Short mmCIF file of C-alpha atoms in Angstrom, two decimals:
data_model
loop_
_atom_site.label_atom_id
_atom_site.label_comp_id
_atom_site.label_asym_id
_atom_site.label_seq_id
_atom_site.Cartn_x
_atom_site.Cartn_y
_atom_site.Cartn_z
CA UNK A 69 0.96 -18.20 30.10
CA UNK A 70 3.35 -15.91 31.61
CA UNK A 71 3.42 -16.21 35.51
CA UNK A 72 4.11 -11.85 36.24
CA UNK A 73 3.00 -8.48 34.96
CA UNK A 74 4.35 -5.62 35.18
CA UNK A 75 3.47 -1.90 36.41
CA UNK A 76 2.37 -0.76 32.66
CA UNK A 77 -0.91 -1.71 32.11
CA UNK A 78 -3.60 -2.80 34.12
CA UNK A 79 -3.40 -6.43 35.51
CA UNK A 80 -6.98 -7.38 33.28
CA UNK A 81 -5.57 -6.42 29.87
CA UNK A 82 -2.37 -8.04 30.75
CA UNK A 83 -4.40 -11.71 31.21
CA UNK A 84 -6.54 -10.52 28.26
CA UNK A 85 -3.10 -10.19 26.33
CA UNK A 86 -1.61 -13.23 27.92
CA UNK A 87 -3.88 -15.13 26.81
CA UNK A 88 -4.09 -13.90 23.00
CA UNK A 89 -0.67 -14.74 22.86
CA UNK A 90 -0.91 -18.19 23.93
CA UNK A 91 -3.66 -18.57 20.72
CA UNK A 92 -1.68 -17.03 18.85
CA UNK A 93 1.35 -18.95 19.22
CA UNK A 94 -1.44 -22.27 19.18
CA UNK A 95 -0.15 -23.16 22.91
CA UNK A 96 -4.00 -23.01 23.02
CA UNK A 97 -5.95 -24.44 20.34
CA UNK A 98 -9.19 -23.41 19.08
CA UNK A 99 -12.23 -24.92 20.38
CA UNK A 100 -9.77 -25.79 23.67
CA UNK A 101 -10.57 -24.86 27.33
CA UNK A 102 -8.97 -22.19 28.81
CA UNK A 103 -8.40 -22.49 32.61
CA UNK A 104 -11.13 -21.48 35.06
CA UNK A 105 -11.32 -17.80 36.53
CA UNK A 106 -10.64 -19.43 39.81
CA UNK A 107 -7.92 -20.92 38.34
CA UNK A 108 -6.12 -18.05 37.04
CA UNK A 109 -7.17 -15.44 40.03
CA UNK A 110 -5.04 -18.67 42.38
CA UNK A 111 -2.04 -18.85 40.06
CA UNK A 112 -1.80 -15.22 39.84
CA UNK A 113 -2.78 -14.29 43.38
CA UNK A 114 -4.76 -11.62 41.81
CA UNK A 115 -8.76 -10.67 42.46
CA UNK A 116 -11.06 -13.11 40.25
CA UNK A 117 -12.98 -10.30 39.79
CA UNK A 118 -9.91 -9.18 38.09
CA UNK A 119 -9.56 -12.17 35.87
CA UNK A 120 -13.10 -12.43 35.36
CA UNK A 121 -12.80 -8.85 33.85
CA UNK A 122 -9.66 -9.72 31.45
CA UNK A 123 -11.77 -12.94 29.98
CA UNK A 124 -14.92 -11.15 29.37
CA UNK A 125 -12.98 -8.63 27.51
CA UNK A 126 -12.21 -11.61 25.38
CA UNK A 127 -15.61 -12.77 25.23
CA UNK A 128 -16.64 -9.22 24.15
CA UNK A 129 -14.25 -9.26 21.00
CA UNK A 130 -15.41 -13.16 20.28
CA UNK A 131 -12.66 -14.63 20.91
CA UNK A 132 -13.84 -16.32 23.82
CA UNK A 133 -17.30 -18.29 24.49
CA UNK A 134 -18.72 -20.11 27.08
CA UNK A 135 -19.84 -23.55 27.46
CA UNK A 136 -22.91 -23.63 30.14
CA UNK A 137 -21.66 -25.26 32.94
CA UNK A 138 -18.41 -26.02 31.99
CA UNK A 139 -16.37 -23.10 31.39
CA UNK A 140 -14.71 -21.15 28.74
CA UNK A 141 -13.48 -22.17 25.20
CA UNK A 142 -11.46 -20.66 22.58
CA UNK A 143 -13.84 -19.30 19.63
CA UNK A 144 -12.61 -21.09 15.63
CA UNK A 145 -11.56 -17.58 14.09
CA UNK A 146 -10.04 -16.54 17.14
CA UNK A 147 -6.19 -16.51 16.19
CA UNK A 148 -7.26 -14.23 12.77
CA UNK A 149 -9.59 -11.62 14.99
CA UNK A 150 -6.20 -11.80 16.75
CA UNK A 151 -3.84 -11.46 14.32
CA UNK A 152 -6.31 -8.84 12.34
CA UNK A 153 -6.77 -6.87 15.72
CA UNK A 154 -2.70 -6.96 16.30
CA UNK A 155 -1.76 -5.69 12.90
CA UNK A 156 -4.13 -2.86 13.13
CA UNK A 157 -2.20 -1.85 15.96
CA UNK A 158 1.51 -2.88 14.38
CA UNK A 159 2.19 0.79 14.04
CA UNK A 160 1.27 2.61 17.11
CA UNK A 161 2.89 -0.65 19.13
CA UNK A 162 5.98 -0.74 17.60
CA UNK A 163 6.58 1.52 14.94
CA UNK A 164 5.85 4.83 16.75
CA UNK A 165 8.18 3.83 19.65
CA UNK A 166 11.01 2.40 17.32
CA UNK A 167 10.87 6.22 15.67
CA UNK A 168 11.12 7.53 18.96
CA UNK A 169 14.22 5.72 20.09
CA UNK A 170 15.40 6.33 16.56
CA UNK A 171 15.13 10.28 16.75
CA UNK A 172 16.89 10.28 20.09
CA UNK A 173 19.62 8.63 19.01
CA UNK A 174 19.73 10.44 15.66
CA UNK A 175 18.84 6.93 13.32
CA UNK A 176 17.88 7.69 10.33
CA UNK A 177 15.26 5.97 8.32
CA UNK A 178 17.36 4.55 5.59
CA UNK A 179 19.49 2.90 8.42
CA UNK A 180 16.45 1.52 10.32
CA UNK A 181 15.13 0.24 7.04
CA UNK A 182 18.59 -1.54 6.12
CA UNK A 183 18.79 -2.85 9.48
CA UNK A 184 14.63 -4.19 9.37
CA UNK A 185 16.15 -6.00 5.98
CA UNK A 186 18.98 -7.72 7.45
CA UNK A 187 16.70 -8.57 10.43
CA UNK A 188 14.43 -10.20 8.64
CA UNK A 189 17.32 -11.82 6.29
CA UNK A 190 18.77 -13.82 9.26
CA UNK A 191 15.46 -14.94 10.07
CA UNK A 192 14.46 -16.35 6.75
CA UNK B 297 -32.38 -4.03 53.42
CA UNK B 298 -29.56 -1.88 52.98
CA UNK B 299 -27.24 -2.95 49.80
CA UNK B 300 -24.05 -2.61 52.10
CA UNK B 301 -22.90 -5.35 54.53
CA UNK B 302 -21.59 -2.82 56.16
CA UNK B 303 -22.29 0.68 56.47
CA UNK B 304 -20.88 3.26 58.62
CA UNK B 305 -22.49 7.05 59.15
CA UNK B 306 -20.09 9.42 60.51
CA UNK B 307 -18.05 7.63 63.01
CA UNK B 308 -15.88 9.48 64.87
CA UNK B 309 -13.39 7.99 68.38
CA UNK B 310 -10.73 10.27 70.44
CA UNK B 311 -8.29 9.55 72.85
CA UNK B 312 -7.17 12.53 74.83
CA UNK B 313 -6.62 15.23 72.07
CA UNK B 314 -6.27 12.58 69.39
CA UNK B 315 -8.75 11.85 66.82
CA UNK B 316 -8.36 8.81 65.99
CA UNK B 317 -11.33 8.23 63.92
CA UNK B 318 -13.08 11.14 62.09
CA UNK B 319 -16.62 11.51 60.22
CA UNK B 320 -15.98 7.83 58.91
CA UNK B 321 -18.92 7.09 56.30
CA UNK B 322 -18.45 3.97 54.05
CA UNK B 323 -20.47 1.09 52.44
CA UNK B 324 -19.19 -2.17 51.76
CA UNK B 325 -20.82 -5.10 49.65
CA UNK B 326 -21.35 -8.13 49.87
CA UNK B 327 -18.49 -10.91 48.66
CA UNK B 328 -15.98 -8.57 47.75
CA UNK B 329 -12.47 -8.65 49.35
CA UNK B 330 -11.47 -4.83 50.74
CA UNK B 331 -7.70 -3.42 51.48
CA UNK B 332 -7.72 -1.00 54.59
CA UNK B 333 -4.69 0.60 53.91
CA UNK B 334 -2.80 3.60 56.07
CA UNK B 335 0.32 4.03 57.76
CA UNK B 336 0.87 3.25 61.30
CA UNK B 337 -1.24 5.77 63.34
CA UNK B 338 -3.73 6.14 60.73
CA UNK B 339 -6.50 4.86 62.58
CA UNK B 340 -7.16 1.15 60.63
CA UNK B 341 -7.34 -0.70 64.19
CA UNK B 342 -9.36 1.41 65.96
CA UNK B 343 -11.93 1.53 62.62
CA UNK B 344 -11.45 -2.19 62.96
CA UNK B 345 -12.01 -2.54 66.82
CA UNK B 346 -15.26 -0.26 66.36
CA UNK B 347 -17.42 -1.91 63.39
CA UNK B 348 -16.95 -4.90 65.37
CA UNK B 349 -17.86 -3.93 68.65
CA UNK B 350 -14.23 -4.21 70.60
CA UNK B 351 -14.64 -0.56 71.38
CA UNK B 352 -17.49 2.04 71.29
CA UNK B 353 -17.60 5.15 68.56
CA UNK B 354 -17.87 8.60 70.40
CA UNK B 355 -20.43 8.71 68.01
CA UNK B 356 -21.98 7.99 64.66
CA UNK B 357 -23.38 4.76 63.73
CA UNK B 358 -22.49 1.05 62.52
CA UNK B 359 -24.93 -1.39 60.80
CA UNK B 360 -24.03 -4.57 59.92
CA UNK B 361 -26.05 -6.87 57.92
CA UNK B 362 -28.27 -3.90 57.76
CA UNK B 363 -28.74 -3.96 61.81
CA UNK B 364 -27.34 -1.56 64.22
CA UNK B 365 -24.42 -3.33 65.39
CA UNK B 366 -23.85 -1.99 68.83
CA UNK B 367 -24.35 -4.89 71.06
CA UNK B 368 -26.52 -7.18 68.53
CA UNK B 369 -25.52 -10.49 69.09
CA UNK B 370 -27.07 -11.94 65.69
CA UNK B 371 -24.90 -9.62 63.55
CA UNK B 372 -21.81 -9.49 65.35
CA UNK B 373 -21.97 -13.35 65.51
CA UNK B 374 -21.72 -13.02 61.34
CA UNK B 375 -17.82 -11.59 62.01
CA UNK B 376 -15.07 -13.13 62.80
CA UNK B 377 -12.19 -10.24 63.32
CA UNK B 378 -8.68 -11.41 63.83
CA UNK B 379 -6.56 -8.49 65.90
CA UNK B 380 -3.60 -8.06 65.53
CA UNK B 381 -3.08 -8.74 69.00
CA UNK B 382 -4.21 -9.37 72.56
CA UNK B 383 -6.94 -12.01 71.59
CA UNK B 384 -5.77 -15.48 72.86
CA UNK B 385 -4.95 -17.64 76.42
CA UNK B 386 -1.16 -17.89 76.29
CA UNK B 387 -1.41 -21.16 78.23
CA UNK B 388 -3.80 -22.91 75.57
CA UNK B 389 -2.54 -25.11 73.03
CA UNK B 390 -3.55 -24.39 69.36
CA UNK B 391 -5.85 -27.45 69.71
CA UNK B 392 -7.51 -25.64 72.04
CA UNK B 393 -7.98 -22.48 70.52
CA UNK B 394 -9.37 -24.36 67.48
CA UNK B 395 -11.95 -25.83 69.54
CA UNK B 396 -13.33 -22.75 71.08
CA UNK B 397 -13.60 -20.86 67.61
CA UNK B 398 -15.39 -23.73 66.71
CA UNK B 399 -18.22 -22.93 69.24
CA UNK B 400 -17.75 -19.47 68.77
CA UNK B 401 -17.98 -19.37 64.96
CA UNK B 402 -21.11 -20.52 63.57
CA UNK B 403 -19.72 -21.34 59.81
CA UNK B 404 -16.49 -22.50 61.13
CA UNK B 405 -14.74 -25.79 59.35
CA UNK B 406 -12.50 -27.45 61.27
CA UNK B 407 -11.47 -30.24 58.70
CA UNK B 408 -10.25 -26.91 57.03
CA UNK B 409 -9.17 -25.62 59.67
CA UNK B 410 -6.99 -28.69 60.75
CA UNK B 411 -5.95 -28.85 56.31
CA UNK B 412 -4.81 -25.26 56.43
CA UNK B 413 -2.15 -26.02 60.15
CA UNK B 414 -0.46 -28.57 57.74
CA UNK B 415 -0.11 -26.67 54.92
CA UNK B 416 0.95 -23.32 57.30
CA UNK B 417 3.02 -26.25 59.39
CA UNK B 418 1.65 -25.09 62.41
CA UNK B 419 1.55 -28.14 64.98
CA UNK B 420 -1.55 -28.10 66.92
CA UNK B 421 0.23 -29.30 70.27
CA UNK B 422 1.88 -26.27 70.97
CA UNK B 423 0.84 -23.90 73.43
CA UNK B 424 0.15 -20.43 72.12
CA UNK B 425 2.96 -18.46 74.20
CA UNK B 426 5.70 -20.92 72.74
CA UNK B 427 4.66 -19.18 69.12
CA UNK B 428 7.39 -17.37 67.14
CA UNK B 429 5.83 -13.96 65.97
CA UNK B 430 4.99 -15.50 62.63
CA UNK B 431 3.25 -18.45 64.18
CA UNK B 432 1.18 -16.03 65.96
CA UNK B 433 0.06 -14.27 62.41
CA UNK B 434 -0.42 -18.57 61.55
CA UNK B 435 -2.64 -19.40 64.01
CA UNK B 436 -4.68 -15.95 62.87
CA UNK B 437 -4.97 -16.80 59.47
CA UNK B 438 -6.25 -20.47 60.16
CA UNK B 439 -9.02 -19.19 62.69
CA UNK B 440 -9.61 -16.10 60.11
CA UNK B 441 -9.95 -18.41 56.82
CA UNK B 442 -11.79 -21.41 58.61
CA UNK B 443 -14.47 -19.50 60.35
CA UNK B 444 -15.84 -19.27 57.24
CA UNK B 445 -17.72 -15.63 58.53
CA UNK B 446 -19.71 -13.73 55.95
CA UNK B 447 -17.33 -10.76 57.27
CA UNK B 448 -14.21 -11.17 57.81
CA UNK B 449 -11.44 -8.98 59.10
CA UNK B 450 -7.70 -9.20 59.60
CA UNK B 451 -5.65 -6.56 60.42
CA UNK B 452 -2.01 -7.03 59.51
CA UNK B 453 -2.42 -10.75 58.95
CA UNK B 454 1.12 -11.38 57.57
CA UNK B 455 2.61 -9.77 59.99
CA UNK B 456 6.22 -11.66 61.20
CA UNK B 457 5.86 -14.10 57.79
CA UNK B 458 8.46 -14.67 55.39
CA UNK B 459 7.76 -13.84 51.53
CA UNK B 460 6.94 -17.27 50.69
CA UNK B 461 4.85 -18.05 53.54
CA UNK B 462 2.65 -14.71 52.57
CA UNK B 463 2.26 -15.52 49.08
CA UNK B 464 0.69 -19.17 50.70
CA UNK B 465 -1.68 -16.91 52.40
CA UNK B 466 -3.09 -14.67 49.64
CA UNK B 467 -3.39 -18.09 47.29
CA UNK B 468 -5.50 -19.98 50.22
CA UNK B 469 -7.25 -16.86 50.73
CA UNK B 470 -8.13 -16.56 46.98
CA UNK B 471 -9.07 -20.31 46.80
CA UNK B 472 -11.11 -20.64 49.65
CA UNK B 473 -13.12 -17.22 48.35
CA UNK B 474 -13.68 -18.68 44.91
CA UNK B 475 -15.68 -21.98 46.75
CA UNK B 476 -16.95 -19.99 50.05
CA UNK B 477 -17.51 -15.83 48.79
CA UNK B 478 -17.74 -13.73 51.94
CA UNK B 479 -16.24 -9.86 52.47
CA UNK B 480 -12.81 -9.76 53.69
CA UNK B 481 -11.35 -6.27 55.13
CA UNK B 482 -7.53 -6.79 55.29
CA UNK B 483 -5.75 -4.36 56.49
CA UNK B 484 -1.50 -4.19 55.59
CA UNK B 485 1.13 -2.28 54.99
CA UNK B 486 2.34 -4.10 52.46
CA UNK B 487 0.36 -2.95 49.62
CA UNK B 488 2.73 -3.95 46.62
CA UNK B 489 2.42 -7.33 46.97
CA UNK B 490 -1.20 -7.12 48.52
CA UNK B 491 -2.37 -4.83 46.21
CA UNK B 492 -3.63 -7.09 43.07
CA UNK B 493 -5.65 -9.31 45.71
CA UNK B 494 -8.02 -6.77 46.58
CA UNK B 495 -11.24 -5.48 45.00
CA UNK B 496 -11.19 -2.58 46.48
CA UNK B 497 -8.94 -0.14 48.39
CA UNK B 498 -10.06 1.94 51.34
CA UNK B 499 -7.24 4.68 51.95
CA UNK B 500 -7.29 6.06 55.65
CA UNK B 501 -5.20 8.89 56.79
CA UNK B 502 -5.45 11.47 59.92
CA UNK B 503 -8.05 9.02 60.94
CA UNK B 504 -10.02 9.82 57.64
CA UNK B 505 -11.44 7.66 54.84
CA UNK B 506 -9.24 9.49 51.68
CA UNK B 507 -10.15 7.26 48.97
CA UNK B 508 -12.59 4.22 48.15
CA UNK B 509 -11.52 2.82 44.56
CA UNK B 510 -11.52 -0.10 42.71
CA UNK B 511 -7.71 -1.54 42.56
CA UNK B 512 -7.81 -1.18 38.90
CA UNK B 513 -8.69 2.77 38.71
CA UNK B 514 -6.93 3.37 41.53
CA UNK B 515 -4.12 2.09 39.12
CA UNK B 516 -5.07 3.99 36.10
CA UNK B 517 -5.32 7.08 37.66
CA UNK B 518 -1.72 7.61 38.77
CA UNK B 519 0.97 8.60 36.34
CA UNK B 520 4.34 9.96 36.65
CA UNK B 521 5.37 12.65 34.01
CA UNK B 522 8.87 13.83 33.83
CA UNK B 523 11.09 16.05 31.15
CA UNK B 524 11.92 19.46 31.38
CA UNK B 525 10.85 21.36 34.08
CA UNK B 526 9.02 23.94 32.14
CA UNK B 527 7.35 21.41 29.97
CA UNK B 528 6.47 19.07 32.77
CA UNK B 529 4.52 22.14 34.30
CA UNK B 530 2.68 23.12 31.05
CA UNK B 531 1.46 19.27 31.13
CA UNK B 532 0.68 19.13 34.48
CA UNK B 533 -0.97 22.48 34.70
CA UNK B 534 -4.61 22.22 36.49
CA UNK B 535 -4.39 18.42 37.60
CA UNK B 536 -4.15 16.75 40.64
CA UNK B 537 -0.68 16.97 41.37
CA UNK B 538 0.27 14.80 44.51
CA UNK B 539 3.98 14.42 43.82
CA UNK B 540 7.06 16.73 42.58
CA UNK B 541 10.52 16.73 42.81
CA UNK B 542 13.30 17.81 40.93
CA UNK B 543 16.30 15.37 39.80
CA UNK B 544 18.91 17.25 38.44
CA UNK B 545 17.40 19.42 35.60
CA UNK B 546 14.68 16.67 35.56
CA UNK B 547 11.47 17.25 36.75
CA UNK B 548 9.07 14.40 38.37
CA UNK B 549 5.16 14.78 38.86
CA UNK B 550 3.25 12.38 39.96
CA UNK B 551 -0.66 13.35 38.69
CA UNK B 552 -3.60 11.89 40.50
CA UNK B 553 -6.70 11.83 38.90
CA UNK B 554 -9.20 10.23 36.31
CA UNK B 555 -7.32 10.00 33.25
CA UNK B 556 -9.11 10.42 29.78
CA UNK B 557 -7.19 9.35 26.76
CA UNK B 558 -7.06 12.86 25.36
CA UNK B 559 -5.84 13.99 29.15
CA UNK B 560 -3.33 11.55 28.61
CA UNK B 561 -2.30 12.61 25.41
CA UNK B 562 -2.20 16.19 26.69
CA UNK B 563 0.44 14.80 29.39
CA UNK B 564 2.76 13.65 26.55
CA UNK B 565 1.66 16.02 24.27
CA UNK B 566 4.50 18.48 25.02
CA UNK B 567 7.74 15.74 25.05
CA UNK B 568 7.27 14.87 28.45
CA UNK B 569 7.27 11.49 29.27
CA UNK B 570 4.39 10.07 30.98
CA UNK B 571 4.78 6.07 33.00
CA UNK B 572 3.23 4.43 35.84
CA UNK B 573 3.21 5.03 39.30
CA UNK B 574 3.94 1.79 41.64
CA UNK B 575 1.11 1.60 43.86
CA UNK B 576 3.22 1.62 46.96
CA UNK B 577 4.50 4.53 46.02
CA UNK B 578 1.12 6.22 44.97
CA UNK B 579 0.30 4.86 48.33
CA UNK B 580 2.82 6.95 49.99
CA UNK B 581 2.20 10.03 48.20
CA UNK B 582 -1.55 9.92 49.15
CA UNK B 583 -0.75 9.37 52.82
CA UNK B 584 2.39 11.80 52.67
CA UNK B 585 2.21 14.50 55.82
CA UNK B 586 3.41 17.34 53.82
CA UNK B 587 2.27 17.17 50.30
CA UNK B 588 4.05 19.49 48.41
CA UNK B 589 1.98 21.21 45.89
CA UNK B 590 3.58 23.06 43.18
CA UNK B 591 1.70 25.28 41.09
#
């Protein structure tokens, strides 16, 4: 988990996001425990109502359950509803801001394409 | 029973020609943790000093645990309000002072209370005049925190602390809330850092209660949107504007309002670009004495 946020977005989404991150990179497992509300509001010196509302955003897209009485878990499916959610939203994330930059600086798309493809050469 | 905790109907306190409190009305709940935030002069300690009974309104009313509060023992004895100053013996030790909130405050907890002077490093021997400025705000936040009061109020608590020593306070205070919920009103000046802790915010200005928002929307409803000047104004045009200057060619509005998505797509519609406002900043502009307001 990342220990700051920054002025974008509001502080919920960012622990909503936070966390998605950490399944998707499987620093959190499936069927794991994520830590408490309390936990999190402490850490982040933020309201728990705050983190309360980030994890039940979570819990609203399944990726997220809770265990009576002992707190929340990570759902098995959760990293694809991730991953299925994220690439949905690949283009307006990334690609709509890349073309931005791109126009202002006069790019065109034949370059950005060549440079995607030696990108992703030097990381196969 | 009321809902509120705390409810106040049209308070309003002068001194001389100044108005220091006017036609106050708010409602707090129960458990939640309130910012008072306004610049110096804005009337937060003498808001403070009235819903707990330090001073008298010139009128209006204050209920607290849905009594009227003025001179009720049995609700007043439910707050514990930590001044910002004038409130101790200067000849008593910190022991001492411990003691007597101990008989004073009904919920207090002074194996807490004694926990929180190690972690703070405040040493109970001392007496209370031989207290640097921060220790004063110390000794505060220990009382405050281990009096374990269903309301309870600081005003400036971190006043005279260093950065690290502040960020000790807002983790206790979120802690101890999570195992013992009560309502906090903290007021500060420091709303960057304070900001994210709070629930709610209660703006005061002029004496005034300006806004009563949720953290979060308070948040969401600020944007900055800057470009050309002519464009900026087409995307601006109708909203709450509480912002505007000009940097170079470059115009900057800061918009206030509730933000839709297709508002916000309006905003950027044009090729203006549209970011966040830091809420210190928003702060200032909603406080500001001379708002300018373009058209």
């Amino acid at each position: 988990m990342k220990l700051d946020f920054d002025n974008e977005k509001s502080i919920y989404l960012q622990i909503a996001e936070s966390i998605e991150d950490d399944i998707i990179k499987g620093n959190i497992d499936e069927e794991t425990q994520i830590p408490s509300t309390n936990h999190m509001a402490v850490i982040y010196r933020i309201n728990p109502a705050t983190a309360g509302k980030g994890i039940n955003l979570l819990v609203d897209r399944g990726i997220l359950y809770k265990k009576r009485g002992i707190g929340m878990f990570v759902t098995i499916g959760a990293r694809k509803i991730i991953q299925d959610d994220r690439k949905n939203n690949f283009y307006e994330r990334f690609i709509t801001t890349l073309l931005e930059e791109a126009n202002n600086l006069g790019i065109k798309t034949e370059e950005i394409i060549e440079m995607i493809r030696k990108g992703g050469r030097s990381s196969e | 029973m009321s809902e509120f905790i705390l409810e106040t109907k049209a308070l309003n306190k002068s001194y001389g020609d100044v108005k220091a409190v006017r036609d106050f009305t708010v409602g707090l709940e129960r458990n939640k943790i309130y910012g008072l935030l306004g610049r110096n002069g804005a009337g937060k300690t003498t808001f403070l000093n009235i819903i707990s009974s330090r001073i008298f309104a010139d009128s209006g009313e204050v209920r607290l645990f849905g009594y009227n509060a003025v001179e009720n023992q049995e609700a007043l004895a439910k707050i514990c309000y930590m001044p910002e100053k004038d409130l101790f013996i200067e000849t008593a030790r910190v022991s001492r002072i411990l003691k007597d909130a101990a008989i004073f405050y009904d919920n207090f907890d002074m194996e807490y209370a004694q926990r929180l002077c190690k972690k703070f490093d405040l040493s109970t021997g001392k007496k209370y005049k031989a207290l640097s400025r921060g220790y004063e705000s110390i000794i505060r936040i220990v009382i405050g925190l281990a009096s374990r009061a269903p309301l309870t109020i600081f005003d400036e608590p971190v006043l005279g602390l260093d950065a690290a020593v502040r960020d000790l306070f807002y983790r206790e205070l979120i802690a101890d809330y999570e195992s013992n919920p009560r309502t906090y009103i903290i007021s500060t000046h420091l709303i960057e850092e304070s900001a994210d802790v709070f629930e709610e915010a209660l703006i005061i200005k002029d004496g005034m209660l300006v806004e009563k928002l949720p953290v979060d929307e308070l948040k969401e409803m600020a944007r900055y949107v800057s470009g050309k000047a002519s464009v900026v104004d087409d995307a601006v045009s109708g909203m709450n504007i509480v912002h505007s200057e000009m940097v170079g060619n470059v115009k900057i509005c800061a918009v206030f309002e509730r933000l839709t998505d297709e508002k916000l797509r309006m905003l950027a519609s044009g090729g203006a670009d549209v970011s966040p406002v830091p809420v210190q900043k928003l702060f200032i502009y909603l406080t500001e004495q001379n708002q300018e307001v373009v058209k």
